[in-house]
Amino acid sequence: MLGSLTRLQRYYLYYTGSFLLFVLALAVLEQHGMPPRWIGYAFLFFTISMYAAIGIASRTSDVSEYYVAGRRVPAFFNGMATGADWMSAASFMGLAGTLYLSGFQGLAYIIGWTGGFVLVALLLAPYLRRFGQYTIPDFLGARYGGNAIRLVAVGAAILASFVYVVAQIYGVGVITSRFVSLQFEIGVFVGLAGILVCSFLGGMRAVTWTQVAQYVILIVAYITPVAILSYNVTGVPVPQLVYGQVLQEVTVLEKRLFDTPAEIEVRRLYSERANTFAEKIMQLPYSLTHEREQLSTMINQLKASDAQMRDIVALERQRRDLPLDPDQARSRWETAMFSAVERSRPPLHHAEAFPGATEEERLPERINFLALIFCLTIGTAALPHVLIRFYTTPTVSQARESVFWSLLFILLLYMTAPAYAVFAKYEVLTHLAEIPIAKLPSWVAAWTKVGLVSIEDINRDGILQLAELSMNPDVIVLATPEIAGMPYVVSGLVAAGALAAALSTADGLLLTITSALSHDVYYRIIRPDASTQFRLVISKSLLLLVAVLAATVAAEKPGTILSMVAWAFSIAGSAFFPALVIGIFWNRATRTGALAGMIVGLMLTIYYILRVEFDSIPWLGIKGFNMEPWFHIHSTSAGVFGVVAGFMTNIVVSFLTKPHPGSEIFLAKIRRESSEGGDHRDK
Amino acid sequence: MTNDNAYWRETRRLTLVLFAIWVLVTFVMNWFARELNELVIFGFPLGFYMGAQGLLFVYLSIIWFYNRSMRKLDAKYGVHDD
């Protein structure tokens, strides 16, 4: 049977086998008393050295190998590599958590991130492969002609990819600091090393083959814990099939638990707290000085009487911890107020679509659900690091096949994520709600210590109400092994999977940024006569530079970076999608039209995000420009306006200007319509 | 313009039909997810099931059908890309 497989398939089969043996060996060692910390190190060391071995074995000094893996990647493996390239730390850790927190509304991510591949298959992949160059700016440059569009495309590619790569490296820092207790900053640089060993020497060729290896690890790591949990709860280890029944039980539990008197009381207390903070914010700066004076008087009174020293110290600390100035007070109290408001809301029923008491409340939910799907699909079909993967197959037909495989491999994870959320919710509703706080399962305490779970007994009844519990989305996947009572080796496996997801995406992104700079800017625009040797030197040095820069930014722990990833989809979608699709399917599209469409789309998207999300940009001296969203649409779906504006501008301006003379030959080539009769081979 | 090329014309028609199906299931159907949730399939409310699994299978079949049709078209018009 082994004989019928190709050499590559056999290699990866052996690789998967040895990985499973490695996990098994660790499990046995754990039984014999190997400490968890060592298991974490073993996973970190084993997986990264695997990737390094593949990366070094795939080193290359050939330009085509470096940028597009020599166009020799079979459809099946390109599908796997695309899967790993696509699924980031956010898909691996965050998605299940988002689904847990927002129930049905979270499905927009599942639908959008898979639906986008239909657009890739139908509208883009075959044409990109038939064109057969190296980057997305290449394609736009050839279709429309000129360097201006190439430069705009490079700018947009870097804008969308850089924040994304920073978020991946940040993810690596989080994973390593949690599982092997490295310091966050050191974890970031371990991540940097992990990325560089894959991409530095071998470019796309090395990245492709490590991504295949990383896919295997990430999918095993994602499915194992929830399969075991599913077996514990339902007796069937296929969570995707059986979580429907669990969902029904969850719905029954929700009906019983959501409106008990204690829950309502807790929500009322939170809403009172929110009001207190709102009042305090309204009365700034008076409220701050007043609070400080109050504390001072109390301290003085205590000092005058002979109170316990401990009480005085506690009050003094409280006074010291007060915000320093009204600005700080405002931001701190606003955070506190929003979190109280969040907890005072009635919880969502998991399966309910577009929740709301009236049709009027439901409409914005419905609009935002569809708008988010729209942006995520278009963004998926426009993110350059995914699209360039379809340059790497040997033929056009294989490029088409590889979209199928990509979606299949991605499906395995995305079908499992909602199951994670439902099983976690079942666990919380059965084993946490209405349980005395002293008797909560041990995983709650473990994750409270790391700050990912927080419990506050606001009504002081000693019993946990649902509104008193808040969980960071990442905790769902990370804590499932403990929830199901599995040995630490499974937690280590999950960490290795999350690491693989983050590293594989970071590699693809880094390569996209590097090739945009070295191929499109340096080679195509600045020095078209550069030798291939020198082009590779430039590529490799830029790769190093961009990687170090991204790691440095990630080490700063920028708080907003994670929300910026959601915007990357809108940015990429509005910059690339209209220009690419119109460029392929409409003969009349012109250079000026495409350029205008890209710039208008991009600008509108950024403008909308800034005005909805922020109130001031201190370094530009702009203040008070926050606006009401248009049609209730959140800033994460800003691309809705950008993409539509991009299409319209492109079409209108194209009608007013003349097409680029070279475009007909280009179109004839990618559509295969150059001569009558149809049979025309290039080579 | 060389729009009279039959291979491209058929490719375009196929693309358009499949794209329309995609729009229909992605946007039109999901608009009514609340109403679909009244029905139950494999223990799931239908609207939820479609978002979590059903649509993904539809997407996969669209791509599968496109690839199969394109292979046939390639053979019919003798298009070989290598």
Short mmCIF file of C-alpha atoms in Angstrom, two decimals, chain A residues 120 135 163 185 240 301 314 362 484 624:
data_model
loop_
_atom_site.label_atom_id
_atom_site.label_comp_id
_atom_site.label_asym_id
_atom_site.label_seq_id
_atom_site.Cartn_x
_atom_site.Cartn_y
_atom_site.Cartn_z
CA VAL A 120 -10.39 32.42 -4.78
CA THR A 135 3.67 38.50 -6.61
CA VAL A 163 0.14 44.15 11.57
CA GLU A 185 10.11 39.11 25.46
CA GLN A 240 -18.47 17.61 14.96
CA GLN A 301 -9.03 59.85 61.22
CA ALA A 314 -4.34 49.42 52.87
CA ARG A 362 -32.29 42.61 15.64
CA ALA A 484 -11.54 17.16 30.31
CA GLY A 624 -13.24 64.99 18.64
#
